Amino acid sequence: MSDGRVSAVPLAEWDAALNNGSFEEVFATLEAVVARLEEGRLPLAESLTCYELGVRLATRCETMLDEAELRVSRLEEVIERLIDQPRAGEA
Amino acid sequence: MIRASRVVPVGLLASYLRQMLDGDDLLADIWVEGEVTNLFPARSGHLYFTLRGDEGQLKCALFRPYAARQRSLPANGDQVAAHGRVGFYAREGAVQLYVDVVEPAGLGLAALELEQLRQRLAAEGLFDETRKRPLPMAPRVIGVVTSPDGSVWHDIQQVLRRRYPLTELILSPCQVQGDRAPAALVAAFEAIRHDGRAEVVILARGGGAAEDLAAFNDERVVRAVFSCAVPVVTGVGHETDWTLVDEVADLRAPTPSAAAELCVPSVADLAFRIVELRDRLARQTHDRVEDERLEVRQMRRRLAQESTGRTIVVRQAELRRLAGEGSRGARRRFGLARADLQRQTALLRALDPMSVLGRGYALLIDAESGAAGVTVAAARPGHRLRVEVVDGAIMTRIEEVVARQLPTRSARVGQEA
């Protein structure tokens, strides 16, 4: 927080999840934020910060769900390599 | 004991026969093939039938717990291979087979081998429930071990595209049928391990004849599944097919599509949960702000109580109350006030110094100054005094002044010391 106090919530960590997290991380962070709010005893200003962050996390989750496209790949080359180069001791 | 040329009760012979049969290792674990006849499903859930061959027959009992475990129950006329132990049923005087597994005949030998393999692996602990691992809630990467051709791979992609497109699928393609299938399946698992990204693996194969699923009963494949570093979900064949990989897997799904479904949450559920979390977020924050507002309101109230504001408010209320009372009330109040005044007057009268004079006291007044309360300090011989008594005044003169001897301060201190 800007006033330099030690925050009762890991805002930096949550912010990082929002910006760079996978869906699971963003979702888990959203759950954590809600749980922390429900636990209570946060100063009002921090409650409001958490709320704003929570809303952004929820929106991010929804965007990720909307935009998700199944990625598919194959391991054929790996298998071929494995067949070509048997593990040491087996050759 | 039974000896030759001695008459024995039938019960004794029966128990002797039972001991003989029970003690025989071959009879304790045997496969018998024949045609099912006289099938009788008892109400207790047990199934009784007779296995008939060309030259003989054998009574069989398939008790309920075992009956419940069979893939399919025999019917009259079926050629079956039944596994169990041969015992003597004393009450009916009959030798019978206590069946634990019954399979269509022809599978007999394969079934025997499979059963032996199953027991060996079970004894090794490969099928222990305690080593079943929970699946990740929402895997980022799912490995799929199956044939790249055919509908299974296509179906799995379809399910995941619809249900949870957030994930990434890695196909480890392999042959799932034929002699080379076991080695291919093992290599596919090895490739998954080598790649290292999958958080859960689906091992799948479409439905087919029982012998087509042989690779999934292969010991090498079972061990590959067992040693897979991440949980394995099987979807092999149809719902009724049951193979050893199903037993070793962390989770068995009835079909390939079901396996894909079991691996992931659904986006619909997730979207719903996000909405729910949003609600909780909003409600929580609203409540929090309301709490603060309430607190401010209470503070304000307390502040008002502490200040003159409250006094004014109370007085105003009193005034209003008084003003609201009728004239009778006002008169009553006036009467009370008058009574009070009389009481006060009587009290004042009692305190009148003149009334004290009636009791024999006198009041001294310095005639020169007119001041009451004559003191030794002020009195001088020859001064005139006026003595007020109950019925008048007496004029007199001071003869002598005698100061009362007070202890000196130093003397008191000395006494205390």
Short mmCIF file of C-alpha atoms in Angstrom, two decimals:
data_model
loop_
_atom_site.label_atom_id
_atom_site.label_comp_id
_atom_site.label_asym_id
_atom_site.label_seq_id
_atom_site.Cartn_x
_atom_site.Cartn_y
_atom_site.Cartn_z
CA MET A 1 0.00 0.00 0.00
CA SER A 2 1.08 3.51 -0.68
CA ASP A 3 1.30 4.53 2.97
CA GLY A 4 4.04 1.96 3.55
CA ARG A 5 2.20 -0.04 6.17
CA VAL A 6 2.54 -3.82 6.11
CA SER A 7 -0.63 -5.05 4.49
CA ALA A 8 -2.71 -7.76 6.15
CA VAL A 9 -3.33 -9.29 2.72
CA PRO A 10 -0.76 -10.50 0.12
CA LEU A 11 -1.82 -7.90 -2.41
CA ALA A 12 1.37 -8.12 -4.46
CA GLU A 13 1.00 -11.87 -4.80
CA TRP A 14 -2.66 -11.59 -5.75
CA ASP A 15 -1.88 -8.90 -8.24
CA ALA A 16 0.78 -11.10 -9.84
CA ALA A 17 -1.76 -13.94 -10.18
CA LEU A 18 -4.20 -11.56 -11.83
CA ASN A 19 -1.64 -10.41 -14.37
CA ASN A 20 0.30 -13.58 -15.12
CA GLY A 21 -1.62 -16.50 -13.61
CA SER A 22 -3.10 -19.49 -15.35
CA PHE A 23 -6.84 -19.95 -15.05
CA GLU A 24 -6.37 -22.19 -12.02
CA GLU A 25 -4.19 -19.58 -10.31
CA VAL A 26 -6.55 -16.72 -11.06
CA PHE A 27 -9.51 -18.78 -9.90
CA ALA A 28 -7.74 -19.90 -6.73
CA THR A 29 -6.75 -16.30 -6.03
CA LEU A 30 -10.34 -15.18 -6.46
CA GLU A 31 -11.38 -17.82 -3.94
CA ALA A 32 -8.65 -16.65 -1.57
CA VAL A 33 -9.71 -13.00 -1.85
CA VAL A 34 -13.34 -13.83 -1.12
CA ALA A 35 -12.33 -16.03 1.80
CA ARG A 36 -10.14 -13.26 3.21
CA LEU A 37 -12.96 -10.74 2.94
CA GLU A 38 -15.38 -13.11 4.62
CA GLU A 39 -12.93 -13.69 7.41
CA GLY A 40 -13.41 -10.00 8.25
CA ARG A 41 -11.28 -7.73 10.44
CA LEU A 42 -9.72 -5.94 7.46
CA PRO A 43 -9.47 -2.18 7.56
CA LEU A 44 -12.13 -0.63 5.39
CA ALA A 45 -9.68 0.68 2.81
CA GLU A 46 -8.15 -2.77 2.40
CA SER A 47 -11.59 -4.35 2.17
CA LEU A 48 -12.36 -2.07 -0.73
CA THR A 49 -9.02 -2.80 -2.39
CA CYS A 50 -9.76 -6.53 -2.04
CA TYR A 51 -13.19 -6.03 -3.49
CA GLU A 52 -11.83 -4.24 -6.54
CA LEU A 53 -9.17 -6.88 -7.02
CA GLY A 54 -11.78 -9.63 -6.62
CA VAL A 55 -13.98 -8.12 -9.29
CA ARG A 56 -11.03 -7.90 -11.66
CA LEU A 57 -10.07 -11.52 -10.91
CA ALA A 58 -13.63 -12.69 -11.59
CA THR A 59 -13.70 -10.78 -14.86
CA ARG A 60 -10.33 -12.23 -15.82
CA CYS A 61 -11.61 -15.77 -15.08
CA GLU A 62 -14.66 -15.21 -17.24
CA THR A 63 -12.59 -13.79 -20.07
CA MET A 64 -10.25 -16.77 -19.90
CA LEU A 65 -13.21 -19.16 -20.04
CA ASP A 66 -14.71 -17.30 -22.99
CA GLU A 67 -11.49 -17.15 -24.94
CA ALA A 68 -10.17 -20.61 -24.17
CA GLU A 69 -9.38 -22.86 -27.09
CA LEU A 70 -8.30 -26.43 -26.67
CA ARG A 71 -4.63 -26.85 -27.55
CA VAL A 72 -3.62 -30.21 -28.98
CA SER A 73 -0.23 -31.69 -29.69
CA ARG A 74 1.28 -35.12 -30.35
CA LEU A 75 4.26 -36.96 -29.00
CA GLU A 76 5.06 -39.00 -32.11
CA GLU A 77 8.57 -37.60 -32.37
CA VAL A 78 9.26 -38.34 -28.75
CA ILE A 79 8.16 -41.91 -29.24
CA GLU A 80 10.30 -42.28 -32.35
CA ARG A 81 13.29 -40.93 -30.51
CA LEU A 82 12.65 -43.31 -27.65
CA ILE A 83 12.49 -46.21 -30.07
CA ASP A 84 15.64 -45.07 -31.90
CA GLN A 85 17.63 -44.50 -28.74
CA PRO A 86 16.79 -47.17 -26.19
CA ARG A 87 17.72 -46.27 -22.67
CA ALA A 88 21.28 -46.99 -21.57
CA GLY A 89 21.73 -50.57 -20.51
CA GLU A 90 18.95 -51.87 -22.71
CA ALA A 91 20.81 -51.66 -25.99
CA MET B 1 -12.62 -92.02 13.44
CA ILE B 2 -13.78 -94.20 10.69
CA ARG B 3 -12.41 -97.71 10.59
CA ALA B 4 -13.08 -100.60 8.23
CA SER B 5 -15.91 -102.98 9.12
CA ARG B 6 -17.49 -100.61 11.52
CA VAL B 7 -20.93 -99.05 11.18
CA VAL B 8 -20.73 -95.24 11.28
CA PRO B 9 -23.45 -92.60 11.54
CA VAL B 10 -24.01 -90.83 8.24
CA GLY B 11 -23.16 -87.45 9.78
CA LEU B 12 -19.73 -88.71 10.70
CA LEU B 13 -19.13 -89.94 7.18
CA ALA B 14 -20.33 -86.61 5.82
CA SER B 15 -17.91 -84.64 7.90
CA TYR B 16 -15.14 -87.08 6.96
CA LEU B 17 -15.91 -86.49 3.29
CA ARG B 18 -15.89 -82.77 3.85
CA GLN B 19 -12.49 -82.94 5.48
CA MET B 20 -11.16 -85.07 2.65
CA LEU B 21 -12.35 -82.61 0.01
CA ASP B 22 -11.29 -79.52 1.93
CA GLY B 23 -7.81 -80.91 2.39
CA ASP B 24 -7.24 -81.39 -1.32
CA ASP B 25 -5.21 -78.60 -2.95
CA LEU B 26 -6.37 -79.40 -6.47
CA LEU B 27 -10.02 -79.20 -5.43
CA ALA B 28 -9.50 -75.93 -3.55
CA ASP B 29 -8.70 -73.96 -6.71
CA ILE B 30 -10.10 -75.42 -9.90
CA TRP B 31 -11.67 -74.42 -13.21
CA VAL B 32 -14.52 -76.63 -14.44
CA GLU B 33 -16.10 -76.40 -17.86
CA GLY B 34 -19.58 -77.54 -18.80
CA GLU B 35 -23.13 -76.63 -19.76
CA VAL B 36 -25.35 -74.80 -17.32
CA THR B 37 -28.58 -76.62 -16.42
CA ASN B 38 -31.14 -76.48 -13.62
CA LEU B 39 -30.33 -72.86 -12.99
CA PHE B 40 -32.11 -71.69 -9.84
CA PRO B 41 -31.78 -68.12 -8.64
CA ALA B 42 -32.70 -68.21 -4.94
CA ARG B 43 -34.45 -65.29 -3.32
CA SER B 44 -31.42 -64.86 -1.09
CA GLY B 45 -29.43 -63.79 -4.15
CA HIS B 46 -27.50 -67.02 -4.39
CA LEU B 47 -27.45 -68.79 -7.73
CA TYR B 48 -27.57 -72.59 -7.94
CA PHE B 49 -27.00 -74.58 -11.10
CA THR B 50 -25.62 -77.83 -12.42
CA LEU B 51 -22.67 -78.08 -14.77
CA ARG B 52 -23.21 -80.94 -17.16
CA GLY B 53 -20.68 -82.61 -19.41
CA ASP B 54 -20.76 -85.67 -21.65
CA GLU B 55 -20.09 -88.08 -18.85
CA GLY B 56 -21.11 -86.41 -15.67
CA GLN B 57 -22.45 -83.43 -13.82
CA LEU B 58 -21.62 -81.29 -10.83
CA LYS B 59 -23.79 -79.14 -8.58
CA CYS B 60 -22.62 -75.54 -8.35
CA ALA B 61 -23.39 -72.73 -5.94
CA LEU B 62 -22.62 -69.12 -6.78
CA PHE B 63 -23.22 -67.19 -3.58
CA ARG B 64 -24.56 -63.69 -3.65
CA PRO B 65 -21.34 -61.74 -2.97
CA TYR B 66 -19.66 -63.55 -5.87
CA ALA B 67 -22.72 -63.36 -8.08
CA ALA B 68 -22.67 -59.58 -7.67
CA ARG B 69 -19.11 -59.45 -8.97
CA GLN B 70 -19.64 -61.34 -12.24
CA ARG B 71 -19.58 -59.49 -15.49
CA SER B 72 -22.46 -61.62 -16.66
CA LEU B 73 -24.49 -64.32 -14.97
CA PRO B 74 -24.86 -67.73 -16.61
CA ALA B 75 -28.08 -68.86 -18.19
CA ASN B 76 -29.38 -72.36 -18.86
CA GLY B 77 -27.68 -73.88 -21.88
CA ASP B 78 -24.56 -71.68 -21.61
CA GLN B 79 -21.19 -73.31 -21.98
CA VAL B 80 -19.19 -71.88 -19.12
CA ALA B 81 -15.96 -72.26 -17.23
CA ALA B 82 -16.49 -71.92 -13.51
CA HIS B 83 -13.76 -71.35 -10.99
CA GLY B 84 -13.98 -72.19 -7.32
CA ARG B 85 -13.44 -74.91 -4.76
CA VAL B 86 -15.08 -78.31 -4.56
CA GLY B 87 -16.67 -79.10 -1.22
CA PHE B 88 -19.14 -81.48 0.37
CA TYR B 89 -22.54 -80.13 1.28
CA ALA B 90 -23.53 -82.43 4.12
CA ARG B 91 -27.18 -81.45 4.32
CA GLU B 92 -27.86 -82.63 0.82
CA GLY B 93 -25.15 -85.25 0.75
CA ALA B 94 -23.78 -83.63 -2.35
CA VAL B 95 -20.39 -82.74 -3.67
CA GLN B 96 -20.59 -79.30 -5.18
CA LEU B 97 -18.52 -76.54 -6.66
CA TYR B 98 -18.53 -73.28 -4.70
CA VAL B 99 -18.08 -70.87 -7.60
CA ASP B 100 -16.33 -67.50 -7.37
CA VAL B 101 -15.80 -66.76 -11.07
CA VAL B 102 -17.87 -67.89 -13.99
CA GLU B 103 -16.89 -67.07 -17.57
CA PRO B 104 -18.15 -68.04 -20.98
CA ALA B 105 -16.36 -71.25 -21.99
CA GLY B 106 -13.49 -70.96 -24.42
CA LEU B 107 -12.20 -68.06 -22.42
CA GLY B 108 -11.53 -70.72 -19.87
CA LEU B 109 -7.78 -70.96 -20.18
CA ALA B 110 -7.29 -67.25 -20.86
CA ALA B 111 -9.58 -66.51 -17.94
CA LEU B 112 -7.55 -68.81 -15.75
CA GLU B 113 -4.33 -67.10 -16.71
CA LEU B 114 -5.91 -63.70 -16.29
CA GLU B 115 -7.26 -64.62 -12.89
CA GLN B 116 -3.84 -65.87 -11.81
CA LEU B 117 -2.21 -62.68 -13.06
CA ARG B 118 -4.85 -60.61 -11.30
CA GLN B 119 -4.21 -62.42 -8.03
CA ARG B 120 -0.46 -62.11 -8.36
CA LEU B 121 -0.62 -58.38 -9.05
CA ALA B 122 -3.20 -57.88 -6.32
CA ALA B 123 -0.92 -59.66 -3.86
CA GLU B 124 1.82 -57.29 -4.94
CA GLY B 125 -0.41 -54.39 -4.00
CA LEU B 126 -0.88 -52.93 -7.49
CA PHE B 127 -4.64 -52.66 -7.05
CA ASP B 128 -4.66 -51.30 -3.51
CA GLU B 129 -7.26 -48.64 -2.94
CA THR B 130 -4.80 -46.82 -0.70
CA ARG B 131 -2.52 -45.97 -3.61
CA LYS B 132 -5.27 -44.46 -5.76
CA ARG B 133 -4.37 -40.82 -6.25
CA PRO B 134 -6.86 -37.97 -6.46
CA LEU B 135 -7.12 -36.27 -9.84
CA PRO B 136 -6.03 -32.63 -10.17
CA MET B 137 -9.04 -30.33 -9.96
CA ALA B 138 -8.31 -28.57 -13.23
CA PRO B 139 -5.35 -30.04 -15.08
CA ARG B 140 -3.43 -27.69 -17.36
CA VAL B 141 -2.12 -30.56 -19.46
CA ILE B 142 -3.75 -33.94 -20.06
CA GLY B 143 -1.87 -36.82 -21.62
CA VAL B 144 -3.89 -39.18 -23.80
CA VAL B 145 -2.67 -42.66 -24.57
CA THR B 146 -4.74 -44.10 -27.39
CA SER B 147 -4.87 -44.78 -31.08
CA PRO B 148 -4.62 -41.65 -33.27
CA ASP B 149 -7.10 -43.26 -35.67
CA GLY B 150 -10.72 -43.90 -34.99
CA SER B 151 -13.36 -42.19 -32.96
CA VAL B 152 -11.86 -42.41 -29.46
CA TRP B 153 -9.25 -39.68 -29.92
CA HIS B 154 -11.81 -37.56 -31.74
CA ASP B 155 -14.42 -38.04 -28.99
CA ILE B 156 -11.98 -37.12 -26.25
CA GLN B 157 -11.09 -33.88 -28.02
CA GLN B 158 -14.76 -33.08 -28.53
CA VAL B 159 -15.59 -33.61 -24.88
CA LEU B 160 -12.73 -31.44 -23.68
CA ARG B 161 -13.37 -28.72 -26.25
CA ARG B 162 -16.90 -28.45 -24.97
CA ARG B 163 -16.31 -29.07 -21.30
CA TYR B 164 -12.96 -27.55 -20.47
CA PRO B 165 -11.07 -25.96 -23.38
CA LEU B 166 -8.62 -24.35 -20.94
CA THR B 167 -6.55 -27.48 -20.93
CA GLU B 168 -3.91 -28.73 -23.31
CA LEU B 169 -4.06 -32.22 -24.75
CA ILE B 170 -0.99 -34.25 -25.56
CA LEU B 171 -1.63 -37.35 -27.56
CA SER B 172 0.81 -40.14 -27.11
CA PRO B 173 -0.31 -42.22 -30.09
CA CYS B 174 -0.04 -45.98 -30.03
CA GLN B 175 -1.45 -49.20 -31.31
CA VAL B 176 -4.13 -50.51 -28.96
CA GLN B 177 -4.79 -53.88 -30.55
CA GLY B 178 -2.75 -56.82 -31.71
CA ASP B 179 0.49 -58.41 -30.61
CA ARG B 180 2.48 -55.20 -30.72
CA ALA B 181 -0.06 -53.23 -28.71
CA PRO B 182 1.37 -53.95 -25.23
CA ALA B 183 4.85 -52.71 -26.20
CA ALA B 184 3.33 -49.68 -27.96
CA LEU B 185 1.25 -48.82 -24.91
CA VAL B 186 4.29 -49.07 -22.65
CA ALA B 187 6.27 -46.80 -25.04
CA ALA B 188 3.39 -44.31 -25.08
CA PHE B 189 3.48 -44.08 -21.28
CA GLU B 190 7.26 -43.72 -21.45
CA ALA B 191 6.83 -40.81 -23.89
CA ILE B 192 4.37 -39.13 -21.51
CA ARG B 193 6.83 -39.53 -18.67
CA HIS B 194 9.64 -38.22 -20.85
CA ASP B 195 7.63 -35.18 -21.93
CA GLY B 196 6.76 -34.53 -18.30
CA ARG B 197 4.00 -31.94 -18.79
CA ALA B 198 0.87 -34.07 -18.31
CA GLU B 199 -0.80 -33.76 -14.92
CA VAL B 200 -3.17 -36.62 -15.57
CA VAL B 201 -3.27 -39.35 -18.24
CA ILE B 202 -6.25 -40.82 -20.03
CA LEU B 203 -5.75 -44.38 -21.23
CA ALA B 204 -8.50 -45.12 -23.72
CA ARG B 205 -9.72 -47.59 -26.26
CA GLY B 206 -13.02 -48.03 -28.01
CA GLY B 207 -15.25 -51.03 -27.52
CA GLY B 208 -14.50 -54.33 -29.18
CA ALA B 209 -14.54 -58.04 -28.70
CA ALA B 210 -13.13 -59.26 -25.42
CA GLU B 211 -9.98 -60.58 -27.10
CA ASP B 212 -9.38 -57.13 -28.64
CA LEU B 213 -8.87 -55.79 -25.15
CA ALA B 214 -6.12 -58.31 -24.39
CA ALA B 215 -3.40 -55.63 -24.38
CA PHE B 216 -5.16 -53.95 -21.47
CA ASN B 217 -4.78 -57.11 -19.45
CA ASP B 218 -1.10 -57.37 -20.31
CA GLU B 219 1.18 -57.33 -17.32
CA ARG B 220 3.63 -54.88 -18.96
CA VAL B 221 0.83 -52.41 -19.60
CA VAL B 222 -0.58 -52.84 -16.09
CA ARG B 223 2.86 -52.10 -14.67
CA ALA B 224 3.32 -49.08 -16.97
CA VAL B 225 0.05 -47.65 -15.63
CA PHE B 226 1.08 -48.48 -12.09
CA SER B 227 4.39 -46.66 -12.38
CA CYS B 228 2.98 -43.61 -14.16
CA ALA B 229 4.03 -40.52 -12.19
CA VAL B 230 0.63 -38.84 -12.49
CA PRO B 231 -2.88 -40.24 -11.99
CA VAL B 232 -4.27 -42.41 -14.78
CA VAL B 233 -7.93 -42.56 -15.77
CA THR B 234 -9.00 -45.50 -17.90
CA GLY B 235 -11.81 -45.59 -20.38
CA VAL B 236 -11.41 -48.93 -22.06
CA GLY B 237 -14.10 -50.56 -24.16
CA HIS B 238 -17.74 -50.46 -23.18
CA GLU B 239 -19.22 -50.02 -19.75
CA THR B 240 -19.40 -53.78 -19.26
CA ASP B 241 -15.76 -54.42 -20.12
CA TRP B 242 -13.43 -54.72 -17.19
CA THR B 243 -9.69 -55.12 -17.64
CA LEU B 244 -6.66 -55.18 -15.37
CA VAL B 245 -5.68 -51.62 -16.32
CA ASP B 246 -9.07 -50.58 -14.94
CA GLU B 247 -8.08 -52.14 -11.65
CA VAL B 248 -4.66 -50.57 -11.48
CA ALA B 249 -5.81 -47.13 -12.66
CA ASP B 250 -6.43 -44.33 -10.20
CA LEU B 251 -9.91 -43.99 -11.63
CA ARG B 252 -11.87 -46.17 -14.03
CA ALA B 253 -14.38 -44.58 -16.37
CA PRO B 254 -16.91 -46.68 -18.24
CA THR B 255 -16.01 -45.20 -21.66
CA PRO B 256 -13.31 -42.99 -23.25
CA SER B 257 -15.65 -39.96 -23.31
CA ALA B 258 -16.50 -40.48 -19.66
CA ALA B 259 -12.78 -40.62 -18.84
CA ALA B 260 -12.31 -37.22 -20.50
CA GLU B 261 -15.24 -35.82 -18.55
CA LEU B 262 -13.93 -37.12 -15.25
CA CYS B 263 -10.57 -35.41 -15.78
CA VAL B 264 -11.83 -31.85 -15.86
CA PRO B 265 -14.39 -29.53 -14.31
CA SER B 266 -16.91 -28.13 -16.74
CA VAL B 267 -16.73 -24.50 -17.87
CA ALA B 268 -20.43 -24.23 -17.12
CA ASP B 269 -19.80 -25.20 -13.49
CA LEU B 270 -16.81 -22.87 -13.33
CA ALA B 271 -18.77 -19.97 -14.77
CA PHE B 272 -21.44 -20.62 -12.17
CA ARG B 273 -18.88 -20.69 -9.39
CA ILE B 274 -17.37 -17.42 -10.60
CA VAL B 275 -20.79 -15.78 -10.49
CA GLU B 276 -21.22 -17.16 -6.99
CA LEU B 277 -17.85 -15.77 -5.92
CA ARG B 278 -18.78 -12.40 -7.43
CA ASP B 279 -21.96 -12.41 -5.36
CA ARG B 280 -20.11 -13.21 -2.18
CA LEU B 281 -17.58 -10.50 -2.96
CA ALA B 282 -20.29 -7.89 -3.47
CA ARG B 283 -22.34 -8.97 -0.48
CA GLN B 284 -19.32 -9.03 1.77
CA THR B 285 -18.21 -5.57 0.72
CA HIS B 286 -21.72 -4.17 0.98
CA ASP B 287 -22.07 -5.60 4.50
CA ARG B 288 -18.70 -4.21 5.43
CA VAL B 289 -19.63 -0.69 4.28
CA GLU B 290 -22.98 -0.97 6.04
CA ASP B 291 -21.24 -1.99 9.25
CA GLU B 292 -19.05 1.07 9.03
CA ARG B 293 -22.04 3.27 8.36
CA LEU B 294 -23.83 1.84 11.38
CA GLU B 295 -20.77 2.43 13.51
CA VAL B 296 -20.60 6.07 12.40
CA ARG B 297 -24.27 6.44 13.26
CA GLN B 298 -23.70 5.00 16.72
CA MET B 299 -20.71 7.26 17.26
CA ARG B 300 -22.81 10.25 16.36
CA ARG B 301 -25.48 9.16 18.82
CA ARG B 302 -22.96 8.73 21.62
CA LEU B 303 -21.46 12.10 20.80
CA ALA B 304 -24.91 13.68 21.14
CA GLN B 305 -25.40 12.01 24.51
CA GLU B 306 -22.15 13.38 25.84
CA SER B 307 -22.88 17.01 24.86
CA THR B 308 -25.36 19.66 25.99
CA GLY B 309 -27.26 18.74 22.93
CA ARG B 310 -28.74 15.94 24.92
CA THR B 311 -29.64 18.20 27.89
CA ILE B 312 -31.43 20.50 25.58
CA VAL B 313 -33.26 17.70 23.96
CA VAL B 314 -34.31 16.30 27.35
CA ARG B 315 -35.41 19.68 28.64
CA GLN B 316 -37.34 20.33 25.51
CA ALA B 317 -39.12 17.06 25.95
CA GLU B 318 -39.93 17.91 29.54
CA LEU B 319 -41.22 21.29 28.55
CA ARG B 320 -43.40 19.74 25.95
CA ARG B 321 -44.71 17.30 28.49
CA LEU B 322 -45.49 20.04 30.98
CA ALA B 323 -47.11 22.20 28.37
CA GLY B 324 -49.16 19.25 27.34
CA GLU B 325 -50.59 18.73 30.81
CA GLY B 326 -54.01 20.22 31.46
CA SER B 327 -54.82 23.08 33.88
CA ARG B 328 -55.89 20.59 36.56
CA GLY B 329 -52.49 19.10 36.50
CA ALA B 330 -50.97 22.55 36.70
CA ARG B 331 -53.15 23.40 39.67
CA ARG B 332 -52.24 20.22 41.41
CA ARG B 333 -48.62 21.10 40.85
CA PHE B 334 -49.27 24.57 42.27
CA GLY B 335 -50.88 23.05 45.42
CA LEU B 336 -47.89 20.83 45.91
CA ALA B 337 -45.60 23.83 45.56
CA ARG B 338 -47.57 25.69 48.21
CA ALA B 339 -47.40 22.80 50.68
CA ASP B 340 -43.72 22.68 50.04
CA LEU B 341 -43.41 26.39 50.77
CA GLN B 342 -45.20 25.95 54.11
CA ARG B 343 -42.89 23.15 55.05
CA GLN B 344 -39.90 25.30 54.16
CA THR B 345 -41.26 28.21 56.27
CA ALA B 346 -41.68 25.95 59.31
CA LEU B 347 -38.13 24.77 58.85
CA LEU B 348 -36.84 28.34 58.64
CA ARG B 349 -38.79 29.24 61.76
CA ALA B 350 -37.16 26.41 63.68
CA LEU B 351 -33.82 27.84 62.75
CA ASP B 352 -34.71 31.42 63.94
CA PRO B 353 -32.18 32.37 66.68
CA MET B 354 -34.98 34.06 68.61
CA SER B 355 -36.70 30.72 69.06
CA VAL B 356 -33.49 29.44 70.72
CA LEU B 357 -33.78 32.21 73.34
CA GLY B 358 -37.03 30.59 74.45
CA ARG B 359 -34.97 27.62 75.59
CA GLY B 360 -32.85 29.82 78.02
CA TYR B 361 -30.01 30.86 75.71
CA ALA B 362 -28.98 34.52 75.43
CA LEU B 363 -27.47 36.47 72.53
CA LEU B 364 -24.62 38.94 73.23
CA ILE B 365 -24.33 42.02 71.08
CA ASP B 366 -21.51 44.54 71.25
CA ALA B 367 -23.40 47.72 72.07
CA GLU B 368 -20.64 49.92 70.64
CA SER B 369 -20.47 48.27 67.20
CA GLY B 370 -23.85 46.55 67.16
CA ALA B 371 -22.13 43.29 66.05
CA ALA B 372 -23.30 39.94 67.34
CA GLY B 373 -20.86 37.27 68.42
CA VAL B 374 -18.66 38.93 71.05
CA THR B 375 -15.18 37.46 71.30
CA VAL B 376 -12.46 37.70 73.99
CA ALA B 377 -10.17 39.19 71.45
CA ALA B 378 -12.52 42.09 70.80
CA ALA B 379 -13.82 42.50 74.37
CA ARG B 380 -12.42 45.18 76.58
CA PRO B 381 -13.36 45.81 80.28
CA GLY B 382 -15.85 48.63 80.44
CA HIS B 383 -17.41 47.93 77.02
CA ARG B 384 -21.16 47.92 76.93
CA LEU B 385 -22.98 44.81 75.94
CA ARG B 386 -26.55 44.20 75.10
CA VAL B 387 -27.91 40.80 76.24
CA GLU B 388 -30.90 39.65 74.22
CA VAL B 389 -33.09 37.21 76.14
CA VAL B 390 -36.45 35.74 75.36
CA ASP B 391 -38.55 38.60 76.64
CA GLY B 392 -36.34 41.65 76.03
CA ALA B 393 -32.81 42.98 76.34
CA ILE B 394 -30.48 43.65 79.30
CA MET B 395 -27.77 46.34 79.08
CA THR B 396 -24.52 45.45 80.91
CA ARG B 397 -20.76 46.26 81.07
CA ILE B 398 -17.70 44.01 80.77
CA GLU B 399 -15.99 43.56 84.15
CA GLU B 400 -13.05 41.33 83.18
CA VAL B 401 -11.80 39.46 80.10
CA VAL B 402 -10.41 35.94 80.64
CA ALA B 403 -8.90 34.24 77.68
CA ARG B 404 -9.30 30.45 77.57
CA GLN B 405 -5.91 28.81 78.00
CA LEU B 406 -5.20 27.13 74.63
CA PRO B 407 -2.32 24.64 74.41
CA THR B 408 0.54 26.18 72.43
CA ARG B 409 1.58 24.61 69.16
CA SER B 410 5.06 23.74 70.46
CA ALA B 411 3.60 22.15 73.59
CA ARG B 412 1.34 19.92 71.43
CA VAL B 413 4.26 18.92 69.25
CA GLY B 414 6.29 18.19 72.37
CA GLN B 415 3.56 15.95 73.71
CA GLU B 416 3.33 14.02 70.54
CA ALA B 417 7.09 13.59 70.33
#
